[in-house]
Amino acid sequence: MSARRASALREDSSSSSDEKQFLQRCPSTNEYFDIAFKVMLLGDSAVGKTCFLVQFKDGAFLAGNFIATVGIDFRNKVVTVDNLKVKLQIWDTAGQERFRSVTHAYYRDAQALLLLYDITSKSSFDNIRAWLTEIHEYAQKDVVIMLLGNKSDMVHERVIKQEEGQKLAREYGVPFMETSAKTGVNVELAFLAVAKELKQRVSQQPNEPKFQIHEYIESQKQKSGCCGFM
Amino acid sequence: MISPRMATGMQEKQYTPSLLNFFIYNPKFGPREGEEEKKILFYHPSDVEKNEKIRNVGLCEAIVQFTRTFCPSKPAKSLHTQKNRQFFFEPEENFWIVMVVRNPMVEKPNKEGKPPTIEYQEEEILDTVYGAVLQQCYSMYKLFNGTFARAMEAGGVELLTQKLEKFFYRYLQTLHLQSCDLLDVFGGISFFPLDKMTYLKIQSFVNRVEESLSLIKYTAFLYNDQLIWSGLEQDDMRILYKYLTTSLFPRHSEPELAGRDSPLRPEVAGNLLHYGRFLTGPSNLKDPEAKFRFPKIFVNTDDSYEELHLIVYKAMSAAVCFMISASEELGREFCEQLDGLVGPQLTLLASDICEQYNINRRVSGPDKEPQFKFIYFNHMNLAEKSTIHMRKTASVSLTSVHPDLMKILGDIHADFVRVDEDEEIIVKAMTDYWVVGKKSDQRELYVILNQKNANLIEVNEEVKRLCATQCIVTRHLNGYTQTLYLALIVSLLWNAII
Amino acid sequence: MAADVHNKAVPWETANGSLAPVERLRQDRCDSPTPGLVEGTEPGAGQDSHMFVHAQSFEDLTADGDDTRAEAAGSENTSRLGEPADEGAQGLPSEEEQVEEKESHPGSRAKEEDVTSEAWRRHRKHVFVLSEAGKPIYSRYGTEEALSSTMGVMMALVSFVEAEKNIIRSIHADGYKVVFLRKSPLVLVGVAQTLQSERDLSRELHYIYYQIISLLTLTQLNHIFQHKQNYDLRRLLAGSEHLTDNLLKLLDRDPGLLLSAVTCLPLSSSVRDVISSSLQAAKAKNLVFSILLAGSHLVTLVRKKDQYLHHMDLHLLFNLVGSSSSFREGEGWTPICLPKFNTAGFFHAHISYLEPGTDLCLILVSTDREDFFNLSDCKHRFLERLRRRTAYQALQEALKNPSYSVSQVGIPELRHFLYKSKSSGLYTSPEFPVPYQSEEEQERIMELYQYLHSRIHHPTRPLRFIYCCGESENLLAWVTSGFELYLCFSPLGTKALAVSAINKLLKWIRKEEDRLFILSPQTY
């Protein structure tokens, strides 16, 4: 299940032109981009998917009451990866089971999946296996998956050790790190790593060394916990 | 119990509301499981199977308890279900009276073999009306039996259940739930309109009798089933009045009917000739076997708790109630004395009143169907007047308007009750009748106008005009509070116009 | 998609027939100050076809509730249209049996109230939803856990009365009433201290019921409880509490839900027509409804031919949009059941704001679950087309004044009014004036309107007209076959004034009807 090299992009009929043509105009953000990828956020309800996205997109934390996402929420953000404008089309999904049927329908459009659990919720961690089973069933074979233990700022409420996440990630061969949508730790990195990986798959030059997402995030990520960032 | 009324097409059967159950319980009397039956002090109909009684009482307890979740001090007063309505009333601590009334229904026949379809009319029963009827049941019981608590003190549960059984067995048969309306809510007293001179005559008559027969504690004077004078507290008079006008008088009405319209003035030579007679106690003083037992009533139950003999004495259309402490022995001698003293005077007085009444009627012109009808009630003195009700007896209340209009009056009244401020509501029914309701300064007035094409302004004008013609009616003294209540109506109607 | 609603074959007329105008309205009226105002010609009546399923009044909403009244707790026949299948129903409850999500949703709502406290009791309106096993599903105030025994008692009362082949309706006490609504497999209970009638509260409970159906479909709901009577529905409804909370707020404050009608953004008809035709042009194969909203005002609605949207379904969509902030940013895509259309299947709604920071929200409703990109494309086509027109500028301008002041009518004593055109299902009303601007006062005047509405629409003693003088205001309501009118005057207003105000107001509405109503609704 680890990220493998993809030789070509799957064409999606409904958004066919986007990926091929460079320098398109993205209608909702009015930004130009060279290449576009679809990224989906998954995980149980209330693990912080929407906050994670908002932190990445706007650099802000949504404080206050939890408001569940309804269905799927679709947003764009253009990032620069190796001088290339990459548009990330990000699907924020509702974690509730009543929305599963809709999310399933869009799994196969996604090129990368960010799978989140909440380090203060055992059940959200336990459900990761169920999520991975679903991903196997519905997603593309070569989809990029990244496991993220969110809410790393909540030191005192932590119930899932970092090692447990690490172990689970190794078992499935997916990259892993802990993140905080509140402080921003590793949030951008997660998207950037995915963007680099996907970009490299479509535009790898023969002489270019193969991008290693595992190594990249290991070298870049900030350790969470007491001695962490700030 | 069911009174089918044929509707259109000779097919559908209409059933009026009827009494399904009536029971009294005290949840403290059988707190342990298996002892639930002990809670039940009275249950109608009595032949209901024991477990069903227990179940129905249990539901009431549960409903009351449940509503305390939301307001501990104001538990449920009624439960609405598809088939019936249940009314809850706790007149004394932990004693609950429950009345279950079946909704009116329509039975529609089906094709051969199939049982008929029953449609319950869930919106027809007014809570305010039947809640008041239930409270009246208790007041009537208390008038003749005293409180539950006193019975418990005197003879425990056994005595109380006996009393309840004895009273309600008869009383419930006299409930006519299909003809209850707004007047039951008011439970008011109709006062006889009178000129000042006649009123003073009556007052001095009462004074003289009370002086001569010092045993008498309270007196009440009525004419034509309407009150003129009473020495009782308002609330006691209110229920006594109800008893007299819906139960006692109708049972003794025949002989006077003739005298009413032809005020035959008897030649009074000494005390030889008079029309006086006892409505309670001895029916014929000449009878050597005559019994001198009078019904007992309980008044002022909140403080002095008096038990009294109720003597009702009547001559032609005038009736007087004399109330004497129950501890006094009343025999032939006393009754003859009273008859001799009161009989001739009351006969005279009765014909005076009648004469006066007829003069007034001539002044106000012949009776003809007016363009409007009204109900008036004054909360301060309980004065009530209705031109809607032609005659109110125990069995039927004949109203001259469609029952739906009566219910609209009830709806308007319910709206008045909810808001504690002066209000006026004018509605136009689908039948194009206009109904005006006005609440002002503890008084309520309801007018029904048969003016189909009128608009709001015209209704106002019409009420103003009709009111002006009613003003011709000479000033009548209200014996109870000595106020001119018709003048009040007039002023109310005037207010309504502005 | 077998799972989705696709009922071209089923014309709406059938259902419409059951929603026929009530009989009492059949009589001719001559009490109108402006004779000739019969249904279809009143101010605000649509010129061609109507946008909505006909609903004369809220009685229609509870129509199927009334059926059950008649058949005495019999089983109801709810699915009228479409295929009953819904793949969401299969396996879902069992699939996640292993995961007991007891931690629910941390800090979702501040409702950890002491349910035995005076403050809890003082709430003006409580609403509870429970399953037939007595399990809590929703409580407006206080946590479901804390209220589980109370809800158990509620269910016990319901079943006790049912055991006698009877149906519990309500309990009345001084100052409050408890209303029960049995919509198998759910039981809804409202406890209100308001002046509202029992039927009015029952109407509100129906709304809550349909809100839940809109998330799950009735088919799925039935399926779940048939398989596991004891199922904790809160798991499936997780995250939807704020929708119900918000709907209850709307019920307390939004006249549209009371009137069974929708209000429009005041807009000149030429501008509205351009917007409608732009929306009409941006169509897609499976697109059934395109709805453009500005806040709680309808800008326009384009529908597939022969498919009508019930105002209740539209209010549920309004509620969905109004209570979720997430659509503000991106494009939302969600399954939604429109229960008055079909309780068995899901539509899929594409929800997005036209531009960042605007109040204009576009809802595109499709029958196809896979339609996201198609509808996203529709939206962009619509927006591009619209941007090229000057009408867009006019629309932006109109957004600045989504409502109007009652003073425009020119009747000094008139404080507020509601006018509903029955045939179009649209209403108009000015903004709440000074004495009614606080939330409390707004709810109070709504309560007065609710009172007038319930009196005038009494099920067995309906009225043509009602006028109430109180100490704080004078109220008037008048219903004809064409319209419903509710007026609120200052307490100084006289009856003569009220009568002349009706005429003046009706003339004003006639003059403004182009702006206030959608007179020519569009289809694709």
PDB file of N, CA, C and O in Angstrom, chain B residues 445 467-468 470-472 484-497:
ATOM      1  N   LEU B 445     -67.778  40.141  28.571  1.00  0.00           N
ATOM      2  CA  LEU B 445     -69.006  40.295  27.797  1.00  0.00           C
ATOM      3  C   LEU B 445     -68.811  39.641  26.434  1.00  0.00           C
ATOM      4  O   LEU B 445     -67.773  39.807  25.794  1.00  0.00           O
ATOM      5  N   CYS B 467     -77.094  48.571  21.753  1.00  0.00           N
ATOM      6  CA  CYS B 467     -76.834  48.881  23.136  1.00  0.00           C
ATOM      7  C   CYS B 467     -77.696  50.048  23.598  1.00  0.00           C
ATOM      8  O   CYS B 467     -78.279  50.035  24.676  1.00  0.00           O
ATOM      9  N   ALA B 468     -77.828  51.036  22.724  1.00  0.00           N
ATOM     10  CA  ALA B 468     -78.618  52.211  23.069  1.00  0.00           C
ATOM     11  C   ALA B 468     -80.082  51.836  23.310  1.00  0.00           C
ATOM     12  O   ALA B 468     -80.710  52.321  24.248  1.00  0.00           O
ATOM     13  N   GLN B 470     -81.174  48.992  24.335  1.00  0.00           N
ATOM     14  CA  GLN B 470     -81.228  48.252  25.585  1.00  0.00           C
ATOM     15  C   GLN B 470     -81.203  49.201  26.787  1.00  0.00           C
ATOM     16  O   GLN B 470     -81.639  48.861  27.859  1.00  0.00           O
ATOM     17  N   CYS B 471     -80.662  50.379  26.573  1.00  0.00           N
ATOM     18  CA  CYS B 471     -80.535  51.328  27.676  1.00  0.00           C
ATOM     19  C   CYS B 471     -81.888  51.799  28.199  1.00  0.00           C
ATOM     20  O   CYS B 471     -82.009  52.264  29.318  1.00  0.00           O
ATOM     21  N   ILE B 472     -82.924  51.675  27.329  1.00  0.00           N
ATOM     22  CA  ILE B 472     -84.248  52.119  27.735  1.00  0.00           C
ATOM     23  C   ILE B 472     -84.722  51.347  28.960  1.00  0.00           C
ATOM     24  O   ILE B 472     -85.435  51.867  29.801  1.00  0.00           O
ATOM     25  N   LEU B 484     -75.756  48.807  39.608  1.00  0.00           N
ATOM     26  CA  LEU B 484     -76.635  48.754  38.444  1.00  0.00           C
ATOM     27  C   LEU B 484     -75.923  47.958  37.369  1.00  0.00           C
ATOM     28  O   LEU B 484     -75.159  48.491  36.591  1.00  0.00           O
ATOM     29  N   TYR B 485     -76.178  46.659  37.372  1.00  0.00           N
ATOM     30  CA  TYR B 485     -75.338  45.845  36.488  1.00  0.00           C
ATOM     31  C   TYR B 485     -75.673  46.045  35.030  1.00  0.00           C
ATOM     32  O   TYR B 485     -74.831  45.942  34.163  1.00  0.00           O
ATOM     33  N   LEU B 486     -76.915  46.378  34.739  1.00  0.00           N
ATOM     34  CA  LEU B 486     -77.204  46.613  33.326  1.00  0.00           C
ATOM     35  C   LEU B 486     -76.500  47.872  32.839  1.00  0.00           C
ATOM     36  O   LEU B 486     -76.033  47.931  31.708  1.00  0.00           O
ATOM     37  N   ALA B 487     -76.421  48.829  33.747  1.00  0.00           N
ATOM     38  CA  ALA B 487     -75.682  50.030  33.383  1.00  0.00           C
ATOM     39  C   ALA B 487     -74.234  49.672  33.075  1.00  0.00           C
ATOM     40  O   ALA B 487     -73.610  50.244  32.187  1.00  0.00           O
ATOM     41  N   LEU B 488     -73.738  48.659  33.801  1.00  0.00           N
ATOM     42  CA  LEU B 488     -72.371  48.214  33.561  1.00  0.00           C
ATOM     43  C   LEU B 488     -72.228  47.635  32.165  1.00  0.00           C
ATOM     44  O   LEU B 488     -71.273  47.902  31.445  1.00  0.00           O
ATOM     45  N   ILE B 489     -73.210  46.819  31.810  1.00  0.00           N
ATOM     46  CA  ILE B 489     -73.174  46.233  30.472  1.00  0.00           C
ATOM     47  C   ILE B 489     -73.143  47.343  29.446  1.00  0.00           C
ATOM     48  O   ILE B 489     -72.350  47.331  28.506  1.00  0.00           O
ATOM     49  N   VAL B 490     -74.005  48.320  29.697  1.00  0.00           N
ATOM     50  CA  VAL B 490     -74.080  49.429  28.767  1.00  0.00           C
ATOM     51  C   VAL B 490     -72.732  50.116  28.654  1.00  0.00           C
ATOM     52  O   VAL B 490     -72.206  50.344  27.569  1.00  0.00           O
ATOM     53  N   SER B 491     -72.128  50.370  29.795  1.00  0.00           N
ATOM     54  CA  SER B 491     -70.847  51.075  29.738  1.00  0.00           C
ATOM     55  C   SER B 491     -69.795  50.209  29.060  1.00  0.00           C
ATOM     56  O   SER B 491     -68.951  50.698  28.316  1.00  0.00           O
ATOM     57  N   LEU B 492     -69.895  48.897  29.289  1.00  0.00           N
ATOM     58  CA  LEU B 492     -68.946  47.997  28.634  1.00  0.00           C
ATOM     59  C   LEU B 492     -69.116  48.048  27.131  1.00  0.00           C
ATOM     60  O   LEU B 492     -68.151  48.108  26.372  1.00  0.00           O
ATOM     61  N   LEU B 493     -70.384  48.003  26.721  1.00  0.00           N
ATOM     62  CA  LEU B 493     -70.633  48.036  25.286  1.00  0.00           C
ATOM     63  C   LEU B 493     -70.130  49.346  24.700  1.00  0.00           C
ATOM     64  O   LEU B 493     -69.587  49.376  23.609  1.00  0.00           O
ATOM     65  N   TRP B 494     -70.293  50.404  25.455  1.00  0.00           N
ATOM     66  CA  TRP B 494     -69.781  51.684  24.976  1.00  0.00           C
ATOM     67  C   TRP B 494     -68.278  51.623  24.821  1.00  0.00           C
ATOM     68  O   TRP B 494     -67.736  52.060  23.821  1.00  0.00           O
ATOM     69  N   ASN B 495     -67.651  51.046  25.811  1.00  0.00           N
ATOM     70  CA  ASN B 495     -66.194  50.937  25.727  1.00  0.00           C
ATOM     71  C   ASN B 495     -65.772  50.140  24.505  1.00  0.00           C
ATOM     72  O   ASN B 495     -64.786  50.441  23.853  1.00  0.00           O
ATOM     73  N   ALA B 496     -66.557  49.103  24.243  1.00  0.00           N
ATOM     74  CA  ALA B 496     -66.194  48.218  23.141  1.00  0.00           C
ATOM     75  C   ALA B 496     -66.179  48.958  21.814  1.00  0.00           C
ATOM     76  O   ALA B 496     -65.533  48.557  20.863  1.00  0.00           O
ATOM     77  N   ILE B 497     -66.920  50.051  21.805  1.00  0.00           N
ATOM     78  CA  ILE B 497     -67.076  50.742  20.538  1.00  0.00           C
ATOM     79  C   ILE B 497     -65.871  51.608  20.222  1.00  0.00           C
ATOM     80  O   ILE B 497     -65.520  51.845  19.077  1.00  0.00           O
TER      81      ILE B 497
END
